[in-house]
Amino acid sequence: MSPMISPSMLSSDFANLAAEARRVSGADWLHVDVMDNHFVPNLTLGVPVVEALAKVADTPLDCHLMIEDPDRWAPAYVEAGAGSVTFHAEAAAAPVRLARELRSLDARAGLALKPATPVEPYEDLLAELDMLLVMTVEPGFGGQAFLDLCLPKLRRARAMVDRHGLDVRLQVDGGISLDTVERCAEAGADTFVAGSAVFGADDPDAMIESLRAAAAAAAH
Ligand code: DX5
Ligand code: ZN
């Protein structure tokens, strides 16, 4: 699978989301971090802002829900216009039912794992998913240092997806930059979230191109 780049709007100017989305027109997805101040110690945005952004953005939205009770709230993000909705394994009561519900609404379904959450218990669920997100920082904030300790899990996740012959994207999120994208691609990631690396660059679109090229070169 060719690498996809999903810049995290968390690092963009929240007062100018429409203009910020245009600064990353070369992106494959726009990553939107929803935080509820319960699942993570930070509060960002919710359904009304996702709905407003979906209306003005030409790029599909990749919503990452860092919230409690995604079983109850996640479908509303599809209704709001998200093309992909990722919920956390640690928060979902019935991940299979939720993934099926998201897909039945014509969205892509993603499952996210915090750094300390093992992937093995989810092997039999992978066929229900379009994406597995292996967090490479503790979720909650942009600009944190990449955790190398997540790479072995990423490798094991890649092996599982390949063993079952599944069409499941493997996403990494947290501390992704030109310094870390290659080791993630080498370990099997094919979809890369980058917040501070993209929006902190002088030319965000050029950074997206550089990240994509580095990932493609390192992928095997
Ligand atoms: C953190 C979020 C990330 C964040 C990544 O919990 O899930 O998407 O925006 O930011 P960087 O790329 O700066 O680590
Ligand atoms: Zn995220």
CSV table of C-alpha atoms and ligand atoms in Angstrom, one decimal:
chain,number,residue,atom,x,y,z
A,1,MET,CA,0.0,0.0,0.0
A,2,SER,CA,1.4,3.4,-0.9
A,3,PRO,CA,2.0,5.6,2.2
A,4,MET,CA,-0.7,8.0,3.2
A,5,ILE,CA,-0.2,11.2,5.2
A,6,SER,CA,-2.8,12.5,7.6
A,7,PRO,CA,-1.8,15.9,9.1
A,8,SER,CA,-3.2,16.5,12.6
A,9,MET,CA,-5.3,19.6,12.8
A,10,LEU,CA,-4.5,19.7,16.5
A,11,SER,CA,-1.3,21.6,15.6
A,12,SER,CA,-3.1,24.0,13.3
A,13,ASP,CA,-4.7,27.4,14.1
A,14,PHE,CA,-8.1,26.5,15.5
A,15,ALA,CA,-9.3,30.1,14.7
A,16,ASN,CA,-8.7,29.4,11.0
A,17,LEU,CA,-9.5,25.8,10.4
A,18,ALA,CA,-10.7,26.3,6.8
A,19,ALA,CA,-7.6,28.1,5.8
A,20,GLU,CA,-5.4,25.6,7.6
A,21,ALA,CA,-7.0,22.7,5.7
A,22,ARG,CA,-6.1,24.5,2.5
A,23,ARG,CA,-2.4,24.7,3.6
A,24,VAL,CA,-2.3,20.9,3.5
A,25,SER,CA,-4.1,20.2,0.3
A,26,GLY,CA,-1.6,17.5,-0.6
A,27,ALA,CA,-2.8,15.4,2.3
A,28,ASP,CA,-4.6,12.1,1.9
A,29,TRP,CA,-6.7,12.7,5.0
A,30,LEU,CA,-7.2,15.4,7.6
A,31,HIS,CA,-6.6,14.0,11.1
A,32,VAL,CA,-9.0,15.5,13.6
A,33,ASP,CA,-8.3,14.8,17.3
A,34,VAL,CA,-11.4,14.7,19.5
A,35,MET,CA,-10.7,14.7,23.2
A,36,ASP,CA,-13.2,14.8,26.0
A,37,ASN,CA,-11.1,15.6,29.1
A,38,HIS,CA,-12.0,12.2,30.5
A,39,PHE,CA,-10.3,9.6,28.3
A,40,VAL,CA,-7.4,12.0,28.0
A,41,PRO,CA,-6.5,15.1,30.1
A,42,ASN,CA,-7.3,17.5,27.3
A,43,LEU,CA,-10.3,18.9,25.7
A,44,THR,CA,-10.4,19.8,22.0
A,45,LEU,CA,-13.5,19.8,19.7
A,46,GLY,CA,-16.6,17.7,19.0
A,47,VAL,CA,-19.3,17.1,16.5
A,48,PRO,CA,-20.2,20.7,15.5
A,49,VAL,CA,-16.6,21.6,14.6
A,50,VAL,CA,-16.2,18.4,12.7
A,51,GLU,CA,-19.4,19.1,10.8
A,52,ALA,CA,-18.2,22.6,10.0
A,53,LEU,CA,-14.8,21.4,8.8
A,54,ALA,CA,-16.2,18.6,6.7
A,55,LYS,CA,-18.3,21.2,4.8
A,56,VAL,CA,-15.3,23.3,3.8
A,57,ALA,CA,-12.5,20.7,3.4
A,58,ASP,CA,-11.8,19.0,0.1
A,59,THR,CA,-9.9,16.2,1.9
A,60,PRO,CA,-11.7,13.5,3.8
A,61,LEU,CA,-11.7,13.7,7.6
A,62,ASP,CA,-9.9,11.0,9.7
A,63,CYS,CA,-11.5,11.5,13.2
A,64,HIS,CA,-9.5,10.1,16.1
A,65,LEU,CA,-11.8,9.8,19.1
A,66,MET,CA,-10.0,10.0,22.4
A,67,ILE,CA,-13.2,9.9,24.3
A,68,GLU,CA,-15.1,7.7,26.8
A,69,ASP,CA,-18.1,5.8,25.6
A,70,PRO,CA,-17.3,5.8,21.9
A,71,ASP,CA,-20.1,3.2,21.5
A,72,ARG,CA,-22.5,6.0,22.1
A,73,TRP,CA,-20.8,9.0,20.4
A,74,ALA,CA,-18.8,7.7,17.4
A,75,PRO,CA,-21.7,7.3,14.9
A,76,ALA,CA,-22.4,11.0,15.2
A,77,TYR,CA,-19.0,11.8,13.7
A,78,VAL,CA,-20.0,9.9,10.6
A,79,GLU,CA,-23.2,11.8,10.4
A,80,ALA,CA,-21.1,15.0,10.8
A,81,GLY,CA,-19.2,14.0,7.6
A,82,ALA,CA,-16.1,12.1,8.7
A,83,GLY,CA,-14.9,9.5,6.2
A,84,SER,CA,-13.0,7.5,8.8
A,85,VAL,CA,-13.7,7.2,12.5
A,86,THR,CA,-11.2,5.6,14.9
A,87,PHE,CA,-12.1,4.8,18.5
A,88,HIS,CA,-10.0,3.5,21.3
A,89,ALA,CA,-9.9,-0.2,22.3
A,90,GLU,CA,-9.5,0.9,26.0
A,91,ALA,CA,-12.8,2.9,25.9
A,92,ALA,CA,-15.1,0.8,23.7
A,93,ALA,CA,-17.5,-1.6,25.4
A,94,ALA,CA,-18.4,-3.5,22.2
A,95,PRO,CA,-15.8,-2.8,19.6
A,96,VAL,CA,-17.1,-5.3,17.1
A,97,ARG,CA,-20.6,-3.9,17.2
A,98,LEU,CA,-19.3,-0.4,17.0
A,99,ALA,CA,-17.0,-1.1,14.0
A,100,ARG,CA,-19.9,-2.8,12.2
A,101,GLU,CA,-22.2,0.2,12.9
A,102,LEU,CA,-19.6,2.7,11.5
A,103,ARG,CA,-19.2,0.6,8.4
A,104,SER,CA,-22.9,0.3,7.9
A,105,LEU,CA,-23.0,4.1,7.9
A,106,ASP,CA,-20.5,4.0,5.0
A,107,ALA,CA,-17.5,5.2,7.1
A,108,ARG,CA,-14.2,3.4,7.5
A,109,ALA,CA,-13.8,2.0,11.0
A,110,GLY,CA,-10.5,2.3,13.0
A,111,LEU,CA,-9.4,0.9,16.3
A,112,ALA,CA,-6.7,2.7,18.3
A,113,LEU,CA,-4.3,1.2,20.9
A,114,LYS,CA,-2.5,3.2,23.5
A,115,PRO,CA,1.2,2.4,23.9
A,116,ALA,CA,0.7,-0.1,26.8
A,117,THR,CA,-2.3,-1.9,25.1
A,118,PRO,CA,-1.2,-5.1,23.4
A,119,VAL,CA,-2.4,-5.9,19.9
A,120,GLU,CA,-2.7,-9.7,20.3
A,121,PRO,CA,-6.2,-9.7,21.9
A,122,TYR,CA,-7.5,-7.9,18.8
A,123,GLU,CA,-6.2,-10.3,16.2
A,124,ASP,CA,-9.6,-11.8,15.5
A,125,LEU,CA,-11.2,-8.4,15.2
A,126,LEU,CA,-8.9,-7.1,12.5
A,127,ALA,CA,-11.2,-8.3,9.7
A,128,GLU,CA,-13.9,-6.0,11.1
A,129,LEU,CA,-11.6,-2.9,10.7
A,130,ASP,CA,-10.3,-0.7,7.9
A,131,MET,CA,-7.5,0.7,10.1
A,132,LEU,CA,-5.5,-0.1,13.2
A,133,LEU,CA,-3.9,2.9,14.9
A,134,VAL,CA,-0.8,2.1,16.9
A,135,MET,CA,-0.3,5.2,19.1
A,136,THR,CA,3.4,6.1,19.3
A,137,VAL,CA,2.9,8.6,22.2
A,138,GLU,CA,0.4,8.6,25.1
A,139,PRO,CA,-2.6,10.2,23.6
A,140,GLY,CA,-3.6,13.7,24.7
A,141,PHE,CA,-1.2,16.3,23.3
A,142,GLY,CA,0.7,17.2,20.2
A,143,GLY,CA,4.4,17.7,20.1
A,144,GLN,CA,5.4,14.8,22.4
A,145,ALA,CA,8.5,12.7,21.8
A,146,PHE,CA,8.1,9.5,19.8
A,147,LEU,CA,8.1,6.2,21.8
A,148,ASP,CA,10.4,3.7,20.2
A,149,LEU,CA,9.0,1.0,22.5
A,150,CYS,CA,5.9,0.9,20.2
A,151,LEU,CA,7.9,-0.4,17.2
A,152,PRO,CA,7.8,-4.1,18.2
A,153,LYS,CA,4.0,-3.9,18.5
A,154,LEU,CA,3.8,-2.3,15.1
A,155,ARG,CA,5.9,-5.1,13.6
A,156,ARG,CA,3.6,-7.7,15.3
A,157,ALA,CA,0.5,-5.9,14.0
A,158,ARG,CA,2.0,-5.8,10.5
A,159,ALA,CA,2.6,-9.6,10.6
A,160,MET,CA,-0.9,-10.2,11.8
A,161,VAL,CA,-2.5,-8.2,9.0
A,162,ASP,CA,-0.3,-9.9,6.4
A,163,ARG,CA,-0.9,-13.3,7.8
A,164,HIS,CA,-4.6,-12.9,7.5
A,165,GLY,CA,-4.3,-11.2,4.1
A,166,LEU,CA,-6.3,-8.3,5.2
A,167,ASP,CA,-6.8,-4.9,3.7
A,168,VAL,CA,-6.3,-3.0,6.9
A,169,ARG,CA,-4.3,0.2,7.1
A,170,LEU,CA,-1.7,0.5,9.8
A,171,GLN,CA,-1.6,4.0,11.2
A,172,VAL,CA,0.9,5.6,13.5
A,173,ASP,CA,0.3,8.8,15.5
A,174,GLY,CA,2.5,10.7,17.8
A,175,GLY,CA,6.0,12.2,17.3
A,176,ILE,CA,6.0,11.4,13.6
A,177,SER,CA,8.6,13.5,11.7
A,178,LEU,CA,11.4,13.1,9.2
A,179,ASP,CA,13.4,11.7,12.1
A,180,THR,CA,10.9,8.9,12.9
A,181,VAL,CA,8.8,8.2,9.8
A,182,GLU,CA,11.3,5.8,8.3
A,183,ARG,CA,11.5,3.4,11.3
A,184,CYS,CA,7.7,3.3,11.4
A,185,ALA,CA,7.5,2.5,7.7
A,186,GLU,CA,10.2,-0.1,8.0
A,187,ALA,CA,8.2,-1.7,10.9
A,188,GLY,CA,5.1,-1.8,8.7
A,189,ALA,CA,3.1,1.4,9.1
A,190,ASP,CA,1.5,2.7,5.9
A,191,THR,CA,-0.5,5.7,7.2
A,192,PHE,CA,1.2,8.5,9.1
A,193,VAL,CA,-0.3,11.2,11.3
A,194,ALA,CA,1.9,14.2,11.8
A,195,GLY,CA,0.8,17.4,13.6
A,196,SER,CA,3.7,19.5,14.7
A,197,ALA,CA,6.0,18.3,12.0
A,198,VAL,CA,3.6,19.4,9.3
A,199,PHE,CA,2.0,22.6,10.7
A,200,GLY,CA,5.4,23.6,12.3
A,201,ALA,CA,7.0,23.5,8.8
A,202,ASP,CA,7.4,26.6,6.7
A,203,ASP,CA,5.7,24.8,3.8
A,204,PRO,CA,3.3,22.2,5.2
A,205,ASP,CA,2.5,20.7,1.8
A,206,ALA,CA,6.2,20.2,1.0
A,207,MET,CA,6.7,18.5,4.4
A,208,ILE,CA,3.8,16.1,3.5
A,209,GLU,CA,5.6,15.3,0.3
A,210,SER,CA,8.9,14.7,2.1
A,211,LEU,CA,7.3,12.5,4.7
A,212,ARG,CA,5.5,10.4,2.0
A,213,ALA,CA,8.7,10.0,0.0
A,214,ALA,CA,10.7,9.0,3.1
A,215,ALA,CA,8.0,6.5,4.1
A,216,ALA,CA,7.9,5.0,0.6
A,217,ALA,CA,11.6,4.6,0.5
A,218,ALA,CA,11.7,2.8,3.8
A,219,ALA,CA,8.7,0.5,3.2
A,220,HIS,CA,9.4,-3.0,2.2
B,1,DX5,C1,-2.1,13.1,20.3
B,1,DX5,C2,-2.9,13.1,19.0
B,1,DX5,C3,-2.1,13.3,17.8
B,1,DX5,C4,-1.3,14.6,17.8
B,1,DX5,C5,0.0,14.3,17.1
B,1,DX5,O1,-2.8,12.5,21.3
B,1,DX5,O2,-3.6,11.9,18.8
B,1,DX5,O3,-2.8,13.2,16.6
B,1,DX5,O4,-1.9,15.7,17.2
B,1,DX5,O5,0.8,15.4,17.2
B,1,DX5,P1,2.4,15.3,16.9
B,1,DX5,O6,2.5,14.8,15.5
B,1,DX5,O7,2.9,16.7,17.1
B,1,DX5,O8,3.0,14.3,17.9
B,2,ZN,ZN,-4.5,11.6,16.8
